[in-house]
């Protein structure tokens, strides 16, 4: 890891002025749990860390006329402890619980939870985000792709989006708040995560001189039953194999409308709109949840070694739906 | 990382080694602790290679914002800057590059070698210390970012002569084999008990998800925490 400069500005404007026009110029530094490891491994380089944790405005969890706004520097532990969040959006603490490590809960921030870089082992070992060989062929496609994408993988990107908050925000119709030299803007979570199409593209709709200042969930999502389920490789610290987040607008026992997003199956959180549409007018039970799971994995394009993830994604959707209506504990397995 | 990980320091700064020093004095032998011996043998070789290591790692400076506001934000480094840390109740100022991790500051600059460097990537937990009472990975915490916070290391919760209730419970339950992960586990378990007045085996398993013991002493560790919880119920905090 090369030496770098360090600054701890107290306002977002100061922080933005300290960023550069290239990704290698400066890095936004929150909890650092991902960034520091990337720097130590020389996977990423930076000339300057801009610590955003001293910016008071980024530490708030606010209820603004029903919409929930979470500052980028809020730690995951603080988010898990927020009773308002737990009551209305249990899928958020459930997804946080999946991180497993209290040390990461204490250190990591909400901004980092969505901006962390992919875990693809080709990327992490210095072969680049797209992991292409000299002839432009995908190393992932030819190699060990057991943890890679089963959706959205027809282009050069085969990695999976690592964030478990990503699919939760898609299901809850969340927005990402960003600030840059031209002022603040916000973007639907669904548009924030993008699939790189060529070398040099990033996986987030963010410029090097912009900062994620927070995320928000609209008031309309507050009444929705929401649930999270992830299939884990082990009980200790690790990223999920597949996951699913759902939000259901209920009319009595009947689903009026639904949103489903699968996680860890594609270069972005992956919406399952057809499955969500199919659920309209249904009640959630073992049978309908399983059928929604079947619909969600329609069109999957597994690579040579990850067909098993199709079944795991199907089960994740089913169990997230059952979790949303409080039936998971009584449900039979798979 | 190698350029600053094991930074040699003038001998005058060294503190007497703990139990080894005592043994050595008893036997009228020179103090030849493993750590001190390795340091002595390593300095000559490292001094020769350090220049070469640093030479190909020249940092090209990024233009700093000219505005007054950004100047006030205070860009520090990349060279050494004074870093003031409050560790185990004691305030100390060190000269460190901003890239120096808290773990390296503890081990290489302050001789607090209880926290261990294993994965060095915020995963295994051997480096666990407390910041403001919460467990964190010191291998991935910048020392400069820990300023103004209350840092507690394994050395701060007890000593070889006066074990903390958690360390004593580890001893009682044979909760270690090689012992390398143990300080991290003791700190993670201590933080857990300090925030969880009613510990359960299930809650404990979750709260130890950030620590790994390659010897597989988890059963002993769980028994130790539950014993420590009972032992300290009347006294309040474990540390």
mmCIF file of N, CA and C in Angstrom, chain A residues 111-180:
data_model
loop_
_atom_site.group_PDB
_atom_site.id
_atom_site.type_symbol
_atom_site.label_atom_id
_atom_site.label_comp_id
_atom_site.label_asym_id
_atom_site.label_seq_id
_atom_site.Cartn_x
_atom_site.Cartn_y
_atom_site.Cartn_z
ATOM 1 N N UNK A 111 -22.889 4.110 3.688
ATOM 2 C CA UNK A 111 -22.334 4.462 2.374
ATOM 3 C C UNK A 111 -21.452 3.352 1.834
ATOM 4 N N UNK A 112 -20.611 2.811 2.713
ATOM 5 C CA UNK A 112 -19.739 1.722 2.299
ATOM 6 C C UNK A 112 -20.489 0.439 2.027
ATOM 7 N N UNK A 113 -21.613 0.274 2.713
ATOM 8 C CA UNK A 113 -22.392 -0.949 2.517
ATOM 9 C C UNK A 113 -22.910 -1.035 1.073
ATOM 10 N N UNK A 114 -23.203 0.133 0.469
ATOM 11 C CA UNK A 114 -23.643 0.077 -0.933
ATOM 12 C C UNK A 114 -22.500 0.316 -1.921
ATOM 13 N N UNK A 115 -21.412 0.970 -1.465
ATOM 14 C CA UNK A 115 -20.324 1.297 -2.402
ATOM 15 C C UNK A 115 -19.164 0.303 -2.361
ATOM 16 N N UNK A 116 -19.215 -0.709 -1.501
ATOM 17 C CA UNK A 116 -18.143 -1.708 -1.441
ATOM 18 C C UNK A 116 -17.965 -2.325 -2.830
ATOM 19 N N UNK A 117 -16.721 -2.693 -3.138
ATOM 20 C CA UNK A 117 -16.422 -3.242 -4.454
ATOM 21 C C UNK A 117 -16.742 -4.736 -4.477
ATOM 22 N N UNK A 118 -16.953 -5.291 -5.654
ATOM 23 C CA UNK A 118 -17.308 -6.712 -5.762
ATOM 24 C C UNK A 118 -16.260 -7.636 -5.135
ATOM 25 N N UNK A 119 -16.711 -8.803 -4.706
ATOM 26 C CA UNK A 119 -15.835 -9.772 -4.051
ATOM 27 C C UNK A 119 -15.215 -10.738 -5.054
ATOM 28 N N UNK A 120 -15.530 -10.609 -6.335
ATOM 29 C CA UNK A 120 -15.007 -11.508 -7.375
ATOM 30 C C UNK A 120 -13.516 -11.766 -7.135
ATOM 31 N N UNK A 121 -13.140 -13.029 -7.076
ATOM 32 C CA UNK A 121 -11.744 -13.315 -6.714
ATOM 33 C C UNK A 121 -10.777 -12.988 -7.830
ATOM 34 N N UNK A 122 -11.245 -12.842 -9.041
ATOM 35 C CA UNK A 122 -10.348 -12.364 -10.107
ATOM 36 C C UNK A 122 -10.058 -10.877 -9.902
ATOM 37 N N UNK A 123 -11.117 -10.130 -9.618
ATOM 38 C CA UNK A 123 -10.922 -8.709 -9.343
ATOM 39 C C UNK A 123 -10.013 -8.506 -8.126
ATOM 40 N N UNK A 124 -10.278 -9.255 -7.067
ATOM 41 C CA UNK A 124 -9.526 -9.081 -5.818
ATOM 42 C C UNK A 124 -8.069 -9.530 -5.949
ATOM 43 N N UNK A 125 -7.773 -10.293 -6.992
ATOM 44 C CA UNK A 125 -6.397 -10.733 -7.197
ATOM 45 C C UNK A 125 -5.718 -9.983 -8.335
ATOM 46 N N UNK A 126 -6.307 -8.855 -8.720
ATOM 47 C CA UNK A 126 -5.605 -7.960 -9.622
ATOM 48 C C UNK A 126 -5.849 -8.187 -11.105
ATOM 49 N N UNK A 127 -6.888 -8.965 -11.459
ATOM 50 C CA UNK A 127 -7.165 -9.202 -12.880
ATOM 51 C C UNK A 127 -8.177 -8.208 -13.441
ATOM 52 N N UNK A 128 -8.552 -7.224 -12.651
ATOM 53 C CA UNK A 128 -9.488 -6.204 -13.124
ATOM 54 C C UNK A 128 -10.928 -6.598 -12.864
ATOM 55 N N UNK A 129 -11.784 -5.581 -12.851
ATOM 56 C CA UNK A 129 -13.198 -5.812 -12.540
ATOM 57 C C UNK A 129 -13.839 -6.785 -13.524
ATOM 58 N N UNK A 130 -13.453 -6.687 -14.804
ATOM 59 C CA UNK A 130 -14.049 -7.564 -15.818
ATOM 60 C C UNK A 130 -13.243 -8.844 -16.016
ATOM 61 N N UNK A 131 -12.031 -8.882 -15.467
ATOM 62 C CA UNK A 131 -11.196 -10.090 -15.527
ATOM 63 C C UNK A 131 -11.100 -10.658 -16.941
ATOM 64 N N UNK A 132 -10.624 -9.829 -17.862
ATOM 65 C CA UNK A 132 -10.452 -10.289 -19.236
ATOM 66 C C UNK A 132 -8.989 -10.642 -19.477
ATOM 67 N N UNK A 133 -8.745 -11.689 -20.265
ATOM 68 C CA UNK A 133 -7.358 -12.032 -20.585
ATOM 69 C C UNK A 133 -6.868 -11.161 -21.754
ATOM 70 N N UNK A 134 -5.630 -11.389 -22.200
ATOM 71 C CA UNK A 134 -5.016 -10.529 -23.220
ATOM 72 C C UNK A 134 -5.845 -10.508 -24.506
ATOM 73 N N UNK A 135 -6.515 -11.613 -24.795
ATOM 74 C CA UNK A 135 -7.308 -11.670 -26.033
ATOM 75 C C UNK A 135 -8.727 -11.161 -25.814
ATOM 76 N N UNK A 136 -9.005 -10.665 -24.604
ATOM 77 C CA UNK A 136 -10.327 -10.096 -24.348
ATOM 78 C C UNK A 136 -11.357 -11.119 -23.894
ATOM 79 N N UNK A 137 -10.903 -12.364 -23.648
ATOM 80 C CA UNK A 137 -11.842 -13.393 -23.190
ATOM 81 C C UNK A 137 -11.959 -13.346 -21.663
ATOM 82 N N UNK A 138 -13.138 -13.716 -21.182
ATOM 83 C CA UNK A 138 -13.394 -13.639 -19.744
ATOM 84 C C UNK A 138 -12.710 -14.776 -19.001
ATOM 85 N N UNK A 139 -11.868 -14.404 -18.043
ATOM 86 C CA UNK A 139 -11.232 -15.419 -17.190
ATOM 87 C C UNK A 139 -12.286 -16.132 -16.346
ATOM 88 N N UNK A 140 -13.330 -15.379 -15.997
ATOM 89 C CA UNK A 140 -14.386 -15.960 -15.159
ATOM 90 C C UNK A 140 -15.100 -17.063 -15.925
ATOM 91 N N UNK A 141 -15.386 -16.777 -17.175
ATOM 92 C CA UNK A 141 -16.123 -17.749 -17.989
ATOM 93 C C UNK A 141 -15.312 -19.033 -18.162
ATOM 94 N N UNK A 142 -13.995 -18.858 -18.343
ATOM 95 C CA UNK A 142 -13.139 -20.029 -18.565
ATOM 96 C C UNK A 142 -12.734 -20.697 -17.264
ATOM 97 N N UNK A 143 -12.844 -19.964 -16.170
ATOM 98 C CA UNK A 143 -12.233 -20.433 -14.920
ATOM 99 C C UNK A 143 -13.233 -20.825 -13.854
ATOM 100 N N UNK A 144 -12.887 -20.513 -12.607
ATOM 101 C CA UNK A 144 -13.710 -20.924 -11.467
ATOM 102 C C UNK A 144 -14.737 -19.842 -11.177
ATOM 103 N N UNK A 145 -15.964 -20.101 -11.603
ATOM 104 C CA UNK A 145 -17.017 -19.089 -11.503
ATOM 105 C C UNK A 145 -18.119 -19.511 -10.544
ATOM 106 N N UNK A 146 -17.771 -20.300 -9.545
ATOM 107 C CA UNK A 146 -18.811 -20.862 -8.672
ATOM 108 C C UNK A 146 -19.581 -19.791 -7.906
ATOM 109 N N UNK A 147 -18.950 -18.643 -7.664
ATOM 110 C CA UNK A 147 -19.639 -17.590 -6.901
ATOM 111 C C UNK A 147 -20.061 -16.421 -7.802
ATOM 112 N N UNK A 148 -20.090 -16.620 -9.085
ATOM 113 C CA UNK A 148 -20.355 -15.501 -9.994
ATOM 114 C C UNK A 148 -21.824 -15.428 -10.419
ATOM 115 N N UNK A 149 -22.063 -14.563 -11.403
ATOM 116 C CA UNK A 149 -23.435 -14.184 -11.752
ATOM 117 C C UNK A 149 -24.179 -15.297 -12.487
ATOM 118 N N UNK A 150 -25.476 -15.386 -12.198
ATOM 119 C CA UNK A 150 -26.354 -16.277 -12.963
ATOM 120 C C UNK A 150 -27.403 -15.474 -13.737
ATOM 121 N N UNK A 151 -27.384 -14.171 -13.546
ATOM 122 C CA UNK A 151 -28.231 -13.256 -14.329
ATOM 123 C C UNK A 151 -27.361 -12.101 -14.815
ATOM 124 N N UNK A 152 -27.787 -11.463 -15.877
ATOM 125 C CA UNK A 152 -27.118 -10.240 -16.329
ATOM 126 C C UNK A 152 -25.665 -10.450 -16.699
ATOM 127 N N UNK A 153 -25.312 -11.672 -17.112
ATOM 128 C CA UNK A 153 -23.909 -11.998 -17.350
ATOM 129 C C UNK A 153 -23.580 -12.211 -18.826
ATOM 130 N N UNK A 154 -24.424 -11.692 -19.709
ATOM 131 C CA UNK A 154 -24.166 -11.892 -21.146
ATOM 132 C C UNK A 154 -23.062 -10.960 -21.655
ATOM 133 N N UNK A 155 -22.833 -9.847 -20.961
ATOM 134 C CA UNK A 155 -21.741 -8.938 -21.323
ATOM 135 C C UNK A 155 -20.456 -9.376 -20.651
ATOM 136 N N UNK A 156 -19.465 -8.484 -20.624
ATOM 137 C CA UNK A 156 -18.185 -8.878 -20.025
ATOM 138 C C UNK A 156 -18.211 -8.991 -18.493
ATOM 139 N N UNK A 157 -19.178 -8.374 -17.828
ATOM 140 C CA UNK A 157 -19.204 -8.401 -16.360
ATOM 141 C C UNK A 157 -19.854 -9.690 -15.867
ATOM 142 N N UNK A 158 -19.107 -10.438 -15.067
ATOM 143 C CA UNK A 158 -19.627 -11.708 -14.528
ATOM 144 C C UNK A 158 -19.668 -11.678 -13.003
ATOM 145 N N UNK A 159 -19.157 -10.618 -12.395
ATOM 146 C CA UNK A 159 -19.115 -10.544 -10.934
ATOM 147 C C UNK A 159 -20.531 -10.349 -10.389
ATOM 148 N N UNK A 160 -20.675 -10.463 -9.081
ATOM 149 C CA UNK A 160 -21.966 -10.172 -8.457
ATOM 150 C C UNK A 160 -21.847 -8.945 -7.577
ATOM 151 N N UNK A 161 -22.929 -8.191 -7.515
ATOM 152 C CA UNK A 161 -22.986 -7.031 -6.625
ATOM 153 C C UNK A 161 -22.919 -7.551 -5.183
ATOM 154 N N UNK A 162 -21.958 -7.038 -4.381
ATOM 155 C CA UNK A 162 -21.729 -7.632 -3.059
ATOM 156 C C UNK A 162 -22.661 -7.131 -1.959
ATOM 157 N N UNK A 163 -23.340 -6.025 -2.201
ATOM 158 C CA UNK A 163 -24.074 -5.366 -1.121
ATOM 159 C C UNK A 163 -25.386 -6.072 -0.828
ATOM 160 N N UNK A 164 -25.662 -6.343 0.442
ATOM 161 C CA UNK A 164 -26.981 -6.880 0.782
ATOM 162 C C UNK A 164 -27.979 -5.750 1.020
ATOM 163 N N UNK A 165 -27.492 -4.529 1.223
ATOM 164 C CA UNK A 165 -28.425 -3.399 1.322
ATOM 165 C C UNK A 165 -29.001 -3.061 -0.062
ATOM 166 N N UNK A 166 -28.242 -3.353 -1.112
ATOM 167 C CA UNK A 166 -28.691 -3.050 -2.479
ATOM 168 C C UNK A 166 -30.057 -3.636 -2.789
ATOM 169 N N UNK A 167 -30.229 -4.963 -2.711
ATOM 170 C CA UNK A 167 -31.541 -5.537 -3.012
ATOM 171 C C UNK A 167 -32.630 -5.040 -2.069
ATOM 172 N N UNK A 168 -32.285 -4.788 -0.808
ATOM 173 C CA UNK A 168 -33.287 -4.279 0.140
ATOM 174 C C UNK A 168 -33.793 -2.916 -0.336
ATOM 175 N N UNK A 169 -32.869 -2.066 -0.774
ATOM 176 C CA UNK A 169 -33.275 -0.732 -1.248
ATOM 177 C C UNK A 169 -34.107 -0.837 -2.525
ATOM 178 N N UNK A 170 -33.779 -1.782 -3.396
ATOM 179 C CA UNK A 170 -34.597 -1.951 -4.607
ATOM 180 C C UNK A 170 -36.026 -2.350 -4.231
ATOM 181 N N UNK A 171 -36.135 -3.316 -3.295
ATOM 182 C CA UNK A 171 -37.466 -3.799 -2.905
ATOM 183 C C UNK A 171 -38.273 -2.692 -2.237
ATOM 184 N N UNK A 172 -37.592 -1.812 -1.503
ATOM 185 C CA UNK A 172 -38.294 -0.747 -0.781
ATOM 186 C C UNK A 172 -38.368 0.543 -1.596
ATOM 187 N N UNK A 173 -37.988 0.476 -2.875
ATOM 188 C CA UNK A 173 -38.051 1.634 -3.768
ATOM 189 C C UNK A 173 -37.169 2.774 -3.253
ATOM 190 N N UNK A 174 -36.028 2.431 -2.699
ATOM 191 C CA UNK A 174 -35.142 3.416 -2.098
ATOM 192 C C UNK A 174 -34.421 4.278 -3.114
ATOM 193 N N UNK A 175 -33.884 5.378 -2.622
ATOM 194 C CA UNK A 175 -33.113 6.294 -3.457
ATOM 195 C C UNK A 175 -31.736 6.519 -2.841
ATOM 196 N N UNK A 176 -30.778 6.817 -3.702
ATOM 197 C CA UNK A 176 -29.423 7.090 -3.256
ATOM 198 C C UNK A 176 -29.187 8.592 -3.407
ATOM 199 N N UNK A 177 -28.717 9.227 -2.338
ATOM 200 C CA UNK A 177 -28.460 10.668 -2.371
ATOM 201 C C UNK A 177 -26.968 10.904 -2.574
ATOM 202 N N UNK A 178 -26.681 11.750 -3.548
ATOM 203 C CA UNK A 178 -25.307 11.953 -3.999
ATOM 204 C C UNK A 178 -25.042 13.451 -4.051
ATOM 205 N N UNK A 179 -23.814 13.840 -3.727
ATOM 206 C CA UNK A 179 -23.470 15.256 -3.902
ATOM 207 C C UNK A 179 -22.123 15.374 -4.601
ATOM 208 N N UNK A 180 -22.048 16.315 -5.539
ATOM 209 C CA UNK A 180 -20.823 16.560 -6.281
ATOM 210 C C UNK A 180 -20.596 18.047 -6.437
#
